[in-house]
Short mmCIF file of C-alpha atoms and ligand atoms in Angstrom, two decimals:
data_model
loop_
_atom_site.label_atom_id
_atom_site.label_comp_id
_atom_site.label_asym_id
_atom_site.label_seq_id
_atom_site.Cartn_x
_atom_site.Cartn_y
_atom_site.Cartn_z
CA UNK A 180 -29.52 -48.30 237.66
CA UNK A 181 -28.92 -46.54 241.08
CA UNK A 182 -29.04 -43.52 239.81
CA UNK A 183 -31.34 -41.33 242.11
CA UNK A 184 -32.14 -37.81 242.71
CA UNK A 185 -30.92 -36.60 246.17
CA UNK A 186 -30.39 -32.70 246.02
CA UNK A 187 -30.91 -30.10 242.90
CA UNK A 188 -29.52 -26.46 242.23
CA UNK A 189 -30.04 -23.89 239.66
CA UNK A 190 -27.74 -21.82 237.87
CA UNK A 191 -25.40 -20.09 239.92
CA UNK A 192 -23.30 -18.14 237.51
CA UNK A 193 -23.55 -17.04 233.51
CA UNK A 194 -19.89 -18.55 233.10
CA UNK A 195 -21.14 -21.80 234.02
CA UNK A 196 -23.64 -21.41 231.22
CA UNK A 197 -21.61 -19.95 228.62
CA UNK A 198 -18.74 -22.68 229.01
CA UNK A 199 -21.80 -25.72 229.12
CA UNK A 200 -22.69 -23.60 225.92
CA UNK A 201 -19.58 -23.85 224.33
CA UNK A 202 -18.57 -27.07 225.39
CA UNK A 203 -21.55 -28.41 223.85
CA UNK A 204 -21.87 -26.47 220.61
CA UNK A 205 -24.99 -24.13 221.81
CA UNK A 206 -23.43 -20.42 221.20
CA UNK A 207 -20.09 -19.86 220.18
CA UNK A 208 -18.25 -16.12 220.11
CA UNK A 209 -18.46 -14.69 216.46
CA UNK A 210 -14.87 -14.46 214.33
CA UNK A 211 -13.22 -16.17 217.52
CA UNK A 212 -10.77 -17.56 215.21
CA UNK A 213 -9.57 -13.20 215.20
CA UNK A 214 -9.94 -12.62 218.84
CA UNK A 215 -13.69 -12.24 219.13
CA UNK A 216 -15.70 -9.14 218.16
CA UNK A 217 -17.67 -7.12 221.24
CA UNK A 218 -20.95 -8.49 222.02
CA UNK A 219 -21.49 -10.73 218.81
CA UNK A 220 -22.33 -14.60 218.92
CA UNK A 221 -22.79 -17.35 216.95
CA UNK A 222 -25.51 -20.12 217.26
CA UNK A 223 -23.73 -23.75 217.03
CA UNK A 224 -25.47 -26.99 216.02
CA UNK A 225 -28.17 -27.23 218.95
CA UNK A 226 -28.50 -23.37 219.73
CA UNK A 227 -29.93 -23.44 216.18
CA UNK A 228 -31.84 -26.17 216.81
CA UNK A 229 -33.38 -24.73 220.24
CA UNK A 230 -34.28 -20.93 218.24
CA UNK A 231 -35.80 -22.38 216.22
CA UNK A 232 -37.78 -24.48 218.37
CA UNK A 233 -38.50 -21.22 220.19
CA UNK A 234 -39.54 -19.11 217.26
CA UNK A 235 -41.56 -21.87 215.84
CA UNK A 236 -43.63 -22.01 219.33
CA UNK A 237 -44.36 -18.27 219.27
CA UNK A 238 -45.00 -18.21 215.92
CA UNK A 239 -47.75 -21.31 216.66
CA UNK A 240 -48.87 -19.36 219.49
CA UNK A 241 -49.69 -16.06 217.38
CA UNK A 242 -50.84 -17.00 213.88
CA UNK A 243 -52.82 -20.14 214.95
CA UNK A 244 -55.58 -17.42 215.35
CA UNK A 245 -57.97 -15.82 213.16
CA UNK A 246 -57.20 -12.71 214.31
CA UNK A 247 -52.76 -12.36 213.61
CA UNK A 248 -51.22 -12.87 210.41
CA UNK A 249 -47.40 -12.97 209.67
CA UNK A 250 -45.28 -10.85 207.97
CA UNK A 251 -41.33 -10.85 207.29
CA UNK A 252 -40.47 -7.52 206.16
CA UNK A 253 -37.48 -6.29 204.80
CA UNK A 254 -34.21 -4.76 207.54
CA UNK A 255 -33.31 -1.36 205.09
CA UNK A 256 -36.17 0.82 204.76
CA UNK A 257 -36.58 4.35 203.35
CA UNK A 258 -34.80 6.14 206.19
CA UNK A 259 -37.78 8.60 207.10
CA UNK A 260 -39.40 5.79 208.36
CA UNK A 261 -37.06 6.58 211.71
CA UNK A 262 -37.54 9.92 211.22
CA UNK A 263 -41.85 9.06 211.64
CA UNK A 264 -41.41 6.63 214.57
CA UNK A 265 -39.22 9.25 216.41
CA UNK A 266 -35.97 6.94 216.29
CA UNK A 267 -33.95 9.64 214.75
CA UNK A 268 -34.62 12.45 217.11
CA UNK A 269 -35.64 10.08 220.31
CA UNK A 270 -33.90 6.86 219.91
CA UNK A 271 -30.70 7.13 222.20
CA UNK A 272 -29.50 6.41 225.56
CA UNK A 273 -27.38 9.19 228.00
CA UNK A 274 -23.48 8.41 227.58
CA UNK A 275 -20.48 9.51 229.76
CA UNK A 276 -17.22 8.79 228.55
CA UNK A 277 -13.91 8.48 231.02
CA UNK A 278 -11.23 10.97 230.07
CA UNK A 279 -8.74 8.67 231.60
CA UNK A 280 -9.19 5.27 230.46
CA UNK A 281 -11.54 6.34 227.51
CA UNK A 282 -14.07 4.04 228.69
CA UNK A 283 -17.93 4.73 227.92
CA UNK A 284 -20.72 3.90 230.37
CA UNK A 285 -24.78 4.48 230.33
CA UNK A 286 -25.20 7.33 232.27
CA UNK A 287 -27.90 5.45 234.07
CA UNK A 288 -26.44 2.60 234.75
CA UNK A 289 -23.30 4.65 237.08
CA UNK A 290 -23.02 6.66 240.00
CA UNK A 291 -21.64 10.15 238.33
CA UNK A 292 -21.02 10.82 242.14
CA UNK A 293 -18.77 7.93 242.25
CA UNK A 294 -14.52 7.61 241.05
CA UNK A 295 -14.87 5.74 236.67
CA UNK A 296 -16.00 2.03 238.06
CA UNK A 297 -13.59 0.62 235.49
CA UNK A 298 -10.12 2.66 236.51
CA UNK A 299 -11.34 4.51 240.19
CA UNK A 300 -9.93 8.05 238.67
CA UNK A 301 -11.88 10.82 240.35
CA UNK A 302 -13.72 13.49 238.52
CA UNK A 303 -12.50 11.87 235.40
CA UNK A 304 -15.82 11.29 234.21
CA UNK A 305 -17.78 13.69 231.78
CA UNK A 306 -20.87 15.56 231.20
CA UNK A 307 -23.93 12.81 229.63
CA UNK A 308 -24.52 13.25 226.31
CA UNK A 309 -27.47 11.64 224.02
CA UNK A 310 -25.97 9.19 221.91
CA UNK A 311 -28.58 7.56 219.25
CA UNK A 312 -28.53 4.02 219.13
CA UNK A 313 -28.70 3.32 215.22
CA UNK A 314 -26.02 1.85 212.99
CA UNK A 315 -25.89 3.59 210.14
CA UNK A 316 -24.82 2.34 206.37
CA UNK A 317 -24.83 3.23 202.90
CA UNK A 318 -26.88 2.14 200.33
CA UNK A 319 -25.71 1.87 196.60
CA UNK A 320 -22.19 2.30 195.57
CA UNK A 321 -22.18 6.27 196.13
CA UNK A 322 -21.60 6.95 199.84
CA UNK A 323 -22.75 10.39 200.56
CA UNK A 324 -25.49 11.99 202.50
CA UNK A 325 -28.68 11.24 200.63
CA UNK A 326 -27.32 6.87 200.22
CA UNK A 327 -27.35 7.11 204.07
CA UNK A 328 -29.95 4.38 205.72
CA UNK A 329 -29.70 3.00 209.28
CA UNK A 330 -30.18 -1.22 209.90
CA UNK A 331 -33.93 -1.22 211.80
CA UNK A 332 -34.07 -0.74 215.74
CA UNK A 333 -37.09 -2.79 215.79
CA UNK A 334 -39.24 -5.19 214.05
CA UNK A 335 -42.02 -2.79 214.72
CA UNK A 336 -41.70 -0.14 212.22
CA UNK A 337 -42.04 -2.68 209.09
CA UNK A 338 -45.33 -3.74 210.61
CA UNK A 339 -46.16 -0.02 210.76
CA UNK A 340 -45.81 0.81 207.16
CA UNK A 341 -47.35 -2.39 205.89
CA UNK A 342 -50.27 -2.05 208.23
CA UNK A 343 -52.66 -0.81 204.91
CA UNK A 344 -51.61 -3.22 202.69
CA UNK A 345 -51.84 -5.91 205.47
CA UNK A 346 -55.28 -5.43 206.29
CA UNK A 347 -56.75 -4.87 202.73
CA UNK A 348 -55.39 -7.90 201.22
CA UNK A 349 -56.46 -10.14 203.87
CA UNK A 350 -59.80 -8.46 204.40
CA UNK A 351 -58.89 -8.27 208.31
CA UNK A 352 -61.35 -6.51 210.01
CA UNK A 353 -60.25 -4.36 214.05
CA UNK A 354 -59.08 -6.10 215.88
CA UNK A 355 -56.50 -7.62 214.40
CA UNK A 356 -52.64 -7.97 214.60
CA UNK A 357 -49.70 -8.58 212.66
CA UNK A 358 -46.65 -10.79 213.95
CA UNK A 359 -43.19 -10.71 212.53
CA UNK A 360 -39.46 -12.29 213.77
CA UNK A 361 -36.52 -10.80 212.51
CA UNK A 362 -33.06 -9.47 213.57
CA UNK A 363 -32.65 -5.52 214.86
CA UNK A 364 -29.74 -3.77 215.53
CA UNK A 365 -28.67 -1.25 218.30
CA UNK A 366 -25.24 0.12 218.88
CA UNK A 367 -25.55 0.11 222.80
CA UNK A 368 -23.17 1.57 224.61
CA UNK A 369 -22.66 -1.25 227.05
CA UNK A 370 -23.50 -4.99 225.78
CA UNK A 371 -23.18 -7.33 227.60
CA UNK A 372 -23.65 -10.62 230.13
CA UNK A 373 -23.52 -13.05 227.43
CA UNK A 374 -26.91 -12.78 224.64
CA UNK A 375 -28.43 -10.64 226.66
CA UNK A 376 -27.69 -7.59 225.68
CA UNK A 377 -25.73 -7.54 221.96
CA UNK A 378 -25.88 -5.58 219.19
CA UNK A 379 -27.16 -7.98 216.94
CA UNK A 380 -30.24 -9.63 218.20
CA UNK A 381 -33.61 -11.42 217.45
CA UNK A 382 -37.39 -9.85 217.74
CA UNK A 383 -40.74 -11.69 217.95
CA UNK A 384 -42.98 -8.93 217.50
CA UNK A 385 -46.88 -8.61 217.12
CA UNK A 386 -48.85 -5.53 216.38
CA UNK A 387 -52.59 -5.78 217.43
CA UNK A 388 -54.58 -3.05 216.06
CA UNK A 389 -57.91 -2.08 217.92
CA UNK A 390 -60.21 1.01 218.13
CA UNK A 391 -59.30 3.69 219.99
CA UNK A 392 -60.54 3.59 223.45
CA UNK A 393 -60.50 -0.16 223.47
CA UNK A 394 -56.97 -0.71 223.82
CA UNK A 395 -56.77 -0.94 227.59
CA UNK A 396 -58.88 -4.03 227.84
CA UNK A 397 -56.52 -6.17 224.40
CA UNK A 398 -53.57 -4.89 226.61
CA UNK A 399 -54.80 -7.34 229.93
CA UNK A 400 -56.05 -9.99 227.21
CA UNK A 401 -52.48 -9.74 225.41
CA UNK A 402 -50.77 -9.74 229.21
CA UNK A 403 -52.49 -12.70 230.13
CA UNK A 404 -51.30 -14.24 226.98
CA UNK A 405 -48.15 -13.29 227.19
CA UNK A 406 -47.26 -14.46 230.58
CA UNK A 407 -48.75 -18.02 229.69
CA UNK A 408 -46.76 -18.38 226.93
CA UNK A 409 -43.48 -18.38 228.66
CA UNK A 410 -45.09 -20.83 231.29
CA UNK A 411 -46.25 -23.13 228.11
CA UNK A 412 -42.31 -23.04 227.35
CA UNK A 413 -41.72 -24.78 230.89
CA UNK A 414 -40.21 -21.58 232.17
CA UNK A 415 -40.89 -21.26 236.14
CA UNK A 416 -43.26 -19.02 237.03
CA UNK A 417 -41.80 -18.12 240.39
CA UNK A 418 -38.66 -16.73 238.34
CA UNK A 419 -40.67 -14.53 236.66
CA UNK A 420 -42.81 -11.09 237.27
CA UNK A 421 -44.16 -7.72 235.70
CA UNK A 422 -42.48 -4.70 236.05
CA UNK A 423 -44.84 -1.37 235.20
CA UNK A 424 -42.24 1.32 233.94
CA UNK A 425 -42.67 4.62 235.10
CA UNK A 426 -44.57 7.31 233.44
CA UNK A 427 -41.41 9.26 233.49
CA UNK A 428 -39.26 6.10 231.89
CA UNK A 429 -42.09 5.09 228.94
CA UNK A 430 -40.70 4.64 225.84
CA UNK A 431 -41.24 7.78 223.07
CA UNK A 432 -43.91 5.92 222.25
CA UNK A 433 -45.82 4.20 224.59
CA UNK A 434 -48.28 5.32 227.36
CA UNK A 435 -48.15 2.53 229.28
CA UNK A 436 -45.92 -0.48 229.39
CA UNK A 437 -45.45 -3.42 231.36
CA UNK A 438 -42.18 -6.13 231.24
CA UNK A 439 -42.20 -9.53 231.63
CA UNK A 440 -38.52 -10.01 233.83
CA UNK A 441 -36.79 -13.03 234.73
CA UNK A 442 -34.53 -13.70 237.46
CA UNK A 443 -30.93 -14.39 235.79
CA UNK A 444 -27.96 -15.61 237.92
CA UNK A 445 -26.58 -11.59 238.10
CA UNK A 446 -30.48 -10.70 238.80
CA UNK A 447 -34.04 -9.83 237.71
CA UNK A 448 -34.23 -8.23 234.25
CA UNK A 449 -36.46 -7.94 231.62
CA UNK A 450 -37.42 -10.60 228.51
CA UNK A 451 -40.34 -9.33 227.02
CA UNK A 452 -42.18 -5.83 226.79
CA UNK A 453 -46.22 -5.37 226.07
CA UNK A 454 -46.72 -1.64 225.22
CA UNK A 455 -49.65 0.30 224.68
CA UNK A 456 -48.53 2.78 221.97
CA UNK A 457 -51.43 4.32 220.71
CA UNK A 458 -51.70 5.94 217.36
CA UNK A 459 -48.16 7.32 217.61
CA UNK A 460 -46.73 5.36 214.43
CA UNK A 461 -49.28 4.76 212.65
CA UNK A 462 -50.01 9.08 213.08
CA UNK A 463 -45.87 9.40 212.74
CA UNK A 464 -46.26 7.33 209.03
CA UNK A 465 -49.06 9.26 207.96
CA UNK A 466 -47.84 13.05 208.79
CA UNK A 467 -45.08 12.15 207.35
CA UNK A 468 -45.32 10.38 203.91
CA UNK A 469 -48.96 12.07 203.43
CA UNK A 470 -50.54 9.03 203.05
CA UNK A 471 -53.62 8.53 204.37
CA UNK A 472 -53.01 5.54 207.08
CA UNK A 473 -56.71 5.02 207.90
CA UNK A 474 -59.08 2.33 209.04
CA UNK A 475 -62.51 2.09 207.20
CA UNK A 476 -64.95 0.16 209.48
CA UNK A 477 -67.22 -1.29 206.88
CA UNK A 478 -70.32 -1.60 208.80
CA UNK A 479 -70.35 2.10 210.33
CA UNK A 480 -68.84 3.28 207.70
CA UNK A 481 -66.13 5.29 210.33
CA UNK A 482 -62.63 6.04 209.66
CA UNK A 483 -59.72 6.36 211.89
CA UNK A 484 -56.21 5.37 212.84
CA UNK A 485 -56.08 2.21 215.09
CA UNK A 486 -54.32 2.37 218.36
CA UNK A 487 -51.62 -0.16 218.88
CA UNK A 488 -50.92 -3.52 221.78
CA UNK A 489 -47.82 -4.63 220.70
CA UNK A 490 -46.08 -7.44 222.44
CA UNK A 491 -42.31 -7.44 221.96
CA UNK A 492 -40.56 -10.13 222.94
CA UNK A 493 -36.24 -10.60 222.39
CA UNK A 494 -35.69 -14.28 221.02
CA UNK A 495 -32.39 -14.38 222.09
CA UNK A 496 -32.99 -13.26 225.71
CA UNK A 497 -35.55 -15.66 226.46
CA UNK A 498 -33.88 -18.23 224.82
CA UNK A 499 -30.90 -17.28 227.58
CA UNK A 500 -33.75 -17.54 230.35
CA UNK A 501 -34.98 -20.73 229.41
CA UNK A 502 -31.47 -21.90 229.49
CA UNK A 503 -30.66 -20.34 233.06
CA UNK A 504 -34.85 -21.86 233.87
CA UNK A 505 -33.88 -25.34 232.73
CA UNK A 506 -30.24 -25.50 234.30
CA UNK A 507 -29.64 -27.98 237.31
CA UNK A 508 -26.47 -29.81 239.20
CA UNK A 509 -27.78 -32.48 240.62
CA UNK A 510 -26.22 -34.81 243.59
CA UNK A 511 -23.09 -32.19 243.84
CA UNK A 512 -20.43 -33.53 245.19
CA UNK A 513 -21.17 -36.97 244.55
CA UNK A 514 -19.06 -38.11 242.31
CA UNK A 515 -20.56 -41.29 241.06
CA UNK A 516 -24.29 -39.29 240.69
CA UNK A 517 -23.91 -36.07 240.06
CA UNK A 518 -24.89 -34.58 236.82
CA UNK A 519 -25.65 -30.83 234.92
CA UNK A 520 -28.91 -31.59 232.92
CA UNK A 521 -31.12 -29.05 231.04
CA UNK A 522 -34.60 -29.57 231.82
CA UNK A 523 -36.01 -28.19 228.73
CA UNK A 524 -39.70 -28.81 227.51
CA UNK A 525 -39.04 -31.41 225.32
CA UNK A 526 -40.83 -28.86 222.88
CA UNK A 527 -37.80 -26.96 222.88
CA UNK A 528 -34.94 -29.53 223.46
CA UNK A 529 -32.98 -29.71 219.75
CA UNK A 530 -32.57 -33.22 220.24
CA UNK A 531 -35.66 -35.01 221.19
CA UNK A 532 -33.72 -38.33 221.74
CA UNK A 533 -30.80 -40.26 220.83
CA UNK A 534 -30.29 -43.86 220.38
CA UNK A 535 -27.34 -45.66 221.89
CA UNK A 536 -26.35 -48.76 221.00
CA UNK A 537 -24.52 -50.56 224.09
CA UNK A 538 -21.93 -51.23 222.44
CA UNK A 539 -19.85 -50.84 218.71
CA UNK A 540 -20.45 -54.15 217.80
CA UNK A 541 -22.26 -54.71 213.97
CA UNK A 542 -25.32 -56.58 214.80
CA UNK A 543 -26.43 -53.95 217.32
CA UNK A 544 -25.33 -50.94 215.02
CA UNK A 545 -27.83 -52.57 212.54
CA UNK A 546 -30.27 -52.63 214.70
CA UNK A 547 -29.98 -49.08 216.02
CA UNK A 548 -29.12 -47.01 212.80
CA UNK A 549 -32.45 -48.59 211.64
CA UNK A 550 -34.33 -47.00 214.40
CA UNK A 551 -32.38 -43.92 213.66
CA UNK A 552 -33.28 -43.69 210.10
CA UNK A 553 -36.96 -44.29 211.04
CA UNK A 554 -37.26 -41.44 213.55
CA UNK A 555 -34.94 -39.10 211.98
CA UNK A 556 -38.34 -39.04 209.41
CA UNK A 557 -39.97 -37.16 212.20
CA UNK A 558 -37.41 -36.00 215.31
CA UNK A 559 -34.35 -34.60 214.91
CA UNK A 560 -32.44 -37.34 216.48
CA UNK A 561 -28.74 -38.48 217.56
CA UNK A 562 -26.35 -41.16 217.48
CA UNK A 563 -23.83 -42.25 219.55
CA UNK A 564 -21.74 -44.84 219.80
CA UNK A 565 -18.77 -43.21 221.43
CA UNK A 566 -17.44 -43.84 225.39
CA UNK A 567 -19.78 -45.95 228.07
CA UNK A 568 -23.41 -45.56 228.53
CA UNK A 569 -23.44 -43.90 231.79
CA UNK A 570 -21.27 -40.89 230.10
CA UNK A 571 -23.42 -41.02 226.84
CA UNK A 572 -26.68 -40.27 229.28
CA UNK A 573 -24.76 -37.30 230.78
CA UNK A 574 -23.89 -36.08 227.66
CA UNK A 575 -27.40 -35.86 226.71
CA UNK A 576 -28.38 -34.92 229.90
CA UNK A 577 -26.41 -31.89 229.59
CA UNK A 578 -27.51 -30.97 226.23
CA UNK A 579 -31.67 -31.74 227.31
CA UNK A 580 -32.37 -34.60 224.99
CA UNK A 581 -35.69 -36.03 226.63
CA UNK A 582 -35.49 -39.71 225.81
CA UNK A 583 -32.15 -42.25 225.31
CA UNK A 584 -33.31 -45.08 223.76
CA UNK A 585 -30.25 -48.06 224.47
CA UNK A 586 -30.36 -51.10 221.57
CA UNK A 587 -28.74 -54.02 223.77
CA UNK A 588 -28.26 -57.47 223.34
CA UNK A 589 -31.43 -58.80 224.48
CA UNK A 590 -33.04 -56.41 222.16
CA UNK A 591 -32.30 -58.98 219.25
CA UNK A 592 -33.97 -61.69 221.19
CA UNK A 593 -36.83 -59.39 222.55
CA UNK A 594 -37.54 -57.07 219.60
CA UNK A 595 -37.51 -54.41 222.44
CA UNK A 596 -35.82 -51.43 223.54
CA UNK A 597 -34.46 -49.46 226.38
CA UNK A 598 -35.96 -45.57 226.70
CA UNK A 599 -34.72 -43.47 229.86
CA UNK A 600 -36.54 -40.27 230.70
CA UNK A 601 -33.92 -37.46 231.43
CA UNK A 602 -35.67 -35.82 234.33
CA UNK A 603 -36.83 -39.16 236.63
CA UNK A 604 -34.36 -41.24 235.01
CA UNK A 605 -36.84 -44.00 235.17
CA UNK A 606 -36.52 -46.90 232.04
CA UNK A 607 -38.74 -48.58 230.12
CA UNK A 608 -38.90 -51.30 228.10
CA UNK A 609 -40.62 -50.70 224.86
CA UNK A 610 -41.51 -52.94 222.18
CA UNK A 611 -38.64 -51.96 218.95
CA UNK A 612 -42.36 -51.65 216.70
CA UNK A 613 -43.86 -49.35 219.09
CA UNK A 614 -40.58 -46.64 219.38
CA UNK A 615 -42.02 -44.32 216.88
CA UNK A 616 -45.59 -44.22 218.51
CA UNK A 617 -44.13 -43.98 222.37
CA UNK A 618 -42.43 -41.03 221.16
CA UNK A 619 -45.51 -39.26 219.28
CA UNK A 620 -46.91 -39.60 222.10
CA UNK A 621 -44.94 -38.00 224.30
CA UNK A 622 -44.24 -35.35 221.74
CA UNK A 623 -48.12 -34.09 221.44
CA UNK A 624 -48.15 -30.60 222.20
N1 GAP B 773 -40.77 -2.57 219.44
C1 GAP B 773 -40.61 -2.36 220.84
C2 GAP B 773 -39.27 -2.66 221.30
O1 GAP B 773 -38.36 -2.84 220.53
P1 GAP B 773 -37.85 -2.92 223.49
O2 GAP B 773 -38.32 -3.02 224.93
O3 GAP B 773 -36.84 -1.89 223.17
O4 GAP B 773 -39.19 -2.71 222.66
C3 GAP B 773 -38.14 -5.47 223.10
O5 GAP B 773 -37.31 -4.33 223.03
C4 GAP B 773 -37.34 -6.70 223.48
O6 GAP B 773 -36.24 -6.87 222.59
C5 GAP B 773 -36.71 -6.63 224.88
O7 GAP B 773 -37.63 -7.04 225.86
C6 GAP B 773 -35.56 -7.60 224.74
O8 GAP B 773 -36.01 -8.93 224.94
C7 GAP B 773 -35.15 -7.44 223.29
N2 GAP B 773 -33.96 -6.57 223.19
C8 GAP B 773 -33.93 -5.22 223.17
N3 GAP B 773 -32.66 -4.76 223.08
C9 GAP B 773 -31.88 -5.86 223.06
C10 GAP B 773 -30.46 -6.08 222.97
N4 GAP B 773 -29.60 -5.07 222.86
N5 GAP B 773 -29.98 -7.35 222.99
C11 GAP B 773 -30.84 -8.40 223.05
N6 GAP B 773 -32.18 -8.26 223.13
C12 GAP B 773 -32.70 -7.02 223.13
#
């Protein structure tokens, strides 16, 4: 084909991503049809495709285990709940507001020193204040004080209360934990750079309950874990590291907490936290509803509250990483060669191959939508028909589908097809028969 590999770059900006995502049908802005709303998206045909993907691989990777069960709990809970886990009185990030333009900043994330970044007045910024973090609502057709309930923070909390009720009806026995994906809400002040930051996002969360003094050693096991579950996604390991925060930065309630960060185009930042937060909910819950919260180790007959490893990982930022991770140009410049191609793990890629016949004529078309039909049992497949072949392959190139499969002419004399890998580029010739077992193949993981 003459199509070869000469130079490759990554990502260089988040535009180019969010137009290849839009172009393409990833992640569209919510209610663009009104202008947009701040910080809200939309997954399109093939971002749903790819979450899905993602959430189905941690989910694999955390209740394919005797020792984590699932649990989808509900987002309204009774709103003492935030009052237990400290989210009411703790939850909330320092805000300055600019008495010129009326803009708001993080208070950490400025130089107070420093003119407003957004319109250079001097002294024109204010004094921090806390501002919590929660959206509020009502519940029940009576809005006043006591119909008041917030939309959850985090997963977390649901796996908190349910932690009893968890472990007695499955007869789970310390250690054990408790995984859960589900949206959370947080009105931060400054969203932002795409899905990263929103106020409408994804958790994959997982609760491991151990004995107190053992937690130390589940938190390396659950690091270790962690870190090779990204890799297992294809993501690079030399754009990722762990950041320890602080003692003075922890959480309200962790004692000690390590990130996973990646290195996105405007820098290193952080995907996933592991936090060690002791008995702090579980404690919060029990003060607080006066319900006894305990543990009862059957064999020593002890009780206690479990300390807590939980791993908390944002679905829609790594999904953003792995896009940045699997983003290359290749051959710039070159007009006849170059091409933008996501490199996902075909794990992840929403279309795990498409089949092209060469050209719109019937007796190929027969041939092909056959195929089609017969891996569509299996794969979520495409067909297309439209433009030449060379700008069909880009197309998928550029939306990560692993395999093209071409249905030519001599395919009706040969019984055989065309498949081209997306990374080499290399083709095969494959026996028509033999399609659906090349590909289960290729898709064992
Ligand atoms: N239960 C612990 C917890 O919620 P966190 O560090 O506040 O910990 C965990 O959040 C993960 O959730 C983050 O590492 C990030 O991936 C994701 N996340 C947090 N806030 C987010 C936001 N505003 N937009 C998108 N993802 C967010």
């Amino acid at each position: 084909m003459g199509e070869h590999i000469v130079s490759e770059t990554n990502l260089k900006s988040m535009s180019e991503l969010v137009s290849l995502c839009k172009r393409r049908g990833f992640v569209f802005q919510s209610s663009e049809v009104y202008g947009g709303i701040g910080s809200c998206w939309d997954y399109g045909p093939l971002g749903v495709e790819l979450k899905n993907n993602l959430k189905q691989s941690w989910w694999k990777s955390m209740t394919l285990r005797d020792d984590v069960v699932g649990l989808d709990a509900s987002i309204l809970m009774h709103p003492l709940v935030w009052k237990a886990s400290g989210h009411v009185d703790t939850f909330s990030d320092p805000l300055v507001d600019c008495k010129n333009c009326k803009q708001r900043f993080r208070a950490d994330h400025i130089d107070l020193k420093k003119p407003c970044p957004n319109c250079g007045t001097r002294d024109s910024l204010t004094e921090p204040r806390e501002f919590n973090l929660m959206f509020k609502t009502q519940m029940g057709p009576v809005e006043d004080a006591s119909s008041m309930v917030y939309l959850r923070p985090e997963t977390a909390q649901g796996i908190f209360v349910n932690f009893l009720n968890v472990q007695t009806t499955m007869r789970k026995k310390i250690p054990f934990g408790i995984a859960q994906i589900g949206k959370a809400f947080r009105n931060e002040i400054t969203p932002g750079n795409f899905i990263f930051r929103t106020r409408e996002f994804e958790q994959m969360e997982m609760q491991y309950f151990v004995a107190p003094g053992t937690q130390r050693d589940f938190f390396n096991m659950w690091q270790e874990l962690r870190w090779n579950w990204h890799v297992s996604n294809g993501m690079r390991s030399e754009k990722m590291k762990w950041f320890q925060h602080p003692e003075d930065k922890l959480a309200h309630y962790a004692d000690l907490a390590f990130d996973v960060y990646y290195e996105f185009p405007m820098g290193w930042d952080e995907i996933e936290g592991i936090h060690s937060r002791t008995d702090f909910d579980l404690k919060g819950h029990q003060e607080l509803s006066g319900k006894k919260l305990e543990y009862v180790d059957q064999a020593t007959n002890q009780k206690y509250l479990p300390y807590v490893v939980e791993t908390s990982v944002g679905c829609d930022r790594t999904l953003l990483a792995l896009m940045c991770d699997a983003y290359r140009t290749e051959n710039e410049g070159d007009k006849e060669n170059e091409r933008v191609v996501l490199k996902f793990h075909p794990k992840l890629a929403p279309i795990k191959a498409a089949i092209l016949p060469l050209m719109k004529k019937p007796e190929l078309e027969e041939v092909a939508s056959k195929l089609h039909k017969d891996l569509q049992e299996n794969y979520k497949t495409d067909y297309d028909v439209t433009a030449s072949i060379g700008k069909r392959y880009r197309r998928q190139d550029e939306i990560g589908t692993p395999y093209c499969i071409t249905i030519d002419y001599d395919t009706l004399q040969d019984q055989a097809v065309t498949i081209r890998e997306r990374d080499s580029m290399t083709q095969e010739r494959i026996a028509l028969a033999n399609v659906k077992k090349y590909l289960m193949e290729k898709f064992k993981f």
